[in-house]
XYZ file of C-alpha atoms in Angstrom:
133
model
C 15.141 -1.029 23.529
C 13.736 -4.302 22.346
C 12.720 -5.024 19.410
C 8.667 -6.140 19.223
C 7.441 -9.029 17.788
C 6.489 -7.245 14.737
C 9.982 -5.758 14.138
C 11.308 -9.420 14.413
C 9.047 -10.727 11.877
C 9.841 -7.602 9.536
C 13.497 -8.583 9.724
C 12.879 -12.281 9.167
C 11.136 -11.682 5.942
C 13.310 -8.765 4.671
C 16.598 -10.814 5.721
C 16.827 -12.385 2.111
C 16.468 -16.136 3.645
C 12.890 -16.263 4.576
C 11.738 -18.714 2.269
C 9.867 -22.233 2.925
C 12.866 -24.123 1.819
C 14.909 -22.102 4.162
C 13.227 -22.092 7.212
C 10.323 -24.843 6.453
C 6.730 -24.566 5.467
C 5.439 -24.928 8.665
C 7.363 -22.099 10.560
C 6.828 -19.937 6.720
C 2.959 -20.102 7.221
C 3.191 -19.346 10.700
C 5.118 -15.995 10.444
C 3.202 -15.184 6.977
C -0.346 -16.090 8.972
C 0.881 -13.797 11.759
C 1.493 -10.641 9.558
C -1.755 -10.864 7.810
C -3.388 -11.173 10.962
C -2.325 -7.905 12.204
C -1.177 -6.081 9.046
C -1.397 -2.467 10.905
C 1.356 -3.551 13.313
C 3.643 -4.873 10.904
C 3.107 -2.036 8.190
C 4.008 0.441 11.165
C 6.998 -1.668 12.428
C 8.284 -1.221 8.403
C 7.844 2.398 8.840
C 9.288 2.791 11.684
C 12.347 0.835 10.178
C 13.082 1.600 6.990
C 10.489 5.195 6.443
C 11.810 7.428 9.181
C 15.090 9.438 9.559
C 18.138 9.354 7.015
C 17.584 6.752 4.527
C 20.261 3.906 5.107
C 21.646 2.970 2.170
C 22.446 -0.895 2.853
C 18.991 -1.185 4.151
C 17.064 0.403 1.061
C 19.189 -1.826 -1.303
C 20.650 -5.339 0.065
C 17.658 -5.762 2.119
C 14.343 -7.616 0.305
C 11.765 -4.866 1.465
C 9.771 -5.745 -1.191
C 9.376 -9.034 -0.394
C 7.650 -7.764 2.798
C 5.106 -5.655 1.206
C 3.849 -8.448 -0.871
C 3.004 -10.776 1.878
C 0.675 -7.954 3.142
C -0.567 -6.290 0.131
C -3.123 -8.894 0.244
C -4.669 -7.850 3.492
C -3.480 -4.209 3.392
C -3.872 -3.123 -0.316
C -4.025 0.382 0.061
C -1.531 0.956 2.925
C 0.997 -1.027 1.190
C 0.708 0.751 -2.332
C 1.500 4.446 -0.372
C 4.322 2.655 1.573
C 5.271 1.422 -2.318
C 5.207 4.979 -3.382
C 7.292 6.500 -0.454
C 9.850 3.599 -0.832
C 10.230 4.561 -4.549
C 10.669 7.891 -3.629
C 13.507 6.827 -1.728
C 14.979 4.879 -3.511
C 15.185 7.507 -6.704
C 16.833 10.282 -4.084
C 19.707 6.742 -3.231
C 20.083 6.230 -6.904
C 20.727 9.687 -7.364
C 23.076 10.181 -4.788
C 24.769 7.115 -6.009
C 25.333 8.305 -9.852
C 26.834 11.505 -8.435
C 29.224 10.010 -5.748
C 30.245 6.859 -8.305
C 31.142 10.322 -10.939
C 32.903 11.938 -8.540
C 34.710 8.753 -7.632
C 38.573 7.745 -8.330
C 38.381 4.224 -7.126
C 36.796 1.235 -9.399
C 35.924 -0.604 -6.093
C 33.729 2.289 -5.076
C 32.058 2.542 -8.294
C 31.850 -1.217 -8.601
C 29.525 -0.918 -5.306
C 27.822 1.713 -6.361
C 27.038 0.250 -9.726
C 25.939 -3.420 -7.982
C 23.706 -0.750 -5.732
C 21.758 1.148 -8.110
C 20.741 -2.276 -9.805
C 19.340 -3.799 -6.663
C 17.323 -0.217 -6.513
C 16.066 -0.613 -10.052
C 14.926 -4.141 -9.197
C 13.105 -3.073 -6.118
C 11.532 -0.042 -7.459
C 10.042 -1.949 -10.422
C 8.896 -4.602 -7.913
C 7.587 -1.487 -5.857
C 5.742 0.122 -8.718
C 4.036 -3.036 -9.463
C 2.932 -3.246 -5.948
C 2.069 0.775 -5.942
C -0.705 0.012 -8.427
C-alpha cells in the first residue's frame, strides 16, 4: 500500500530535518501551507500512524511528533489538544514500561537506551501538555 500524500508530509515534518534551513523556505511554506489547508487529512494520517495498534517505541520517542501538532494546532485547535492528550497517555504507559525493563536489566547499554528514551518522552510530553491546553 502507498503511502498518501498526507502520510508523506506527516513523515517529512516528524523526520527531525524538516526545518527551513534544511530543506529551504520555499519548499517549508509549501508543505506547512498544505497541512493547514487540509488539517482533517493530516490529523487522521497522524492517527493512523502513530494512534492505532501497539505503540512503537522508536516512533513515540526519536520521532518529533510534536513538532507536527504545532504546525496544525493553529488551524485545528481542538483536534490537536485530544491527539496531545492521547499521545501523553502513551507516552506515560512507554515510560513506564521503560523504568521496569531498564530495573530488570543486567546490561548498562540497555539501560543507557532506555535512560536516553524516557528523556526524549519527558521532552515531548511537556511539549504535548503545552499543546493539550
Amino acid at each position: 500500500m502507498s503511502q498518501s500524500e498526507e502520510e508523506r508530509r506527516v513523515w517529512m515534518v516528524v523526520g527531525g530535518k524538516f526545518t527551513p534551513d534544511s530543506i529551504g523556505p520555499t519548499e517549508y511554506d509549501r508543505v506547512v501551507a498544505a497541512i493547514r489547508a487540509a488539517p482533517a487529512a493530516h490529523l487522521q494520517a497522524f492517527r493512523s500512524l502513530f494512534l492505532t495498534g501497539r505503540p512503537n517505541a522508536d516512533y513515540l520517542t526519536d520521532l518529533h511528533l510534536p513538532n507536527f501538532l504545532k504546525i496544525v494546532a493553529p488551524v485545528a485547535q481542538a483536534e490537536v489538544r485530544k491527539i496531545a492528550q492521547m499521545m501523553t497517555s502513551r507516552l506515560a504507559g512507554l515510560s513506564n514500561a521503560h523504568e521496569t525493563e531498564a530495573e530488570a536489566s543486567e546490561s548498562v547499554e540497555r539501560i543507557d537506551e532506555l535512560a536516553r528514551r524516557r528523556r526524549r518522552i519527558e521532552i515531548h510530553q511537556h511539549n504535548l501538555t503545552q499543546l493539550a491546553r
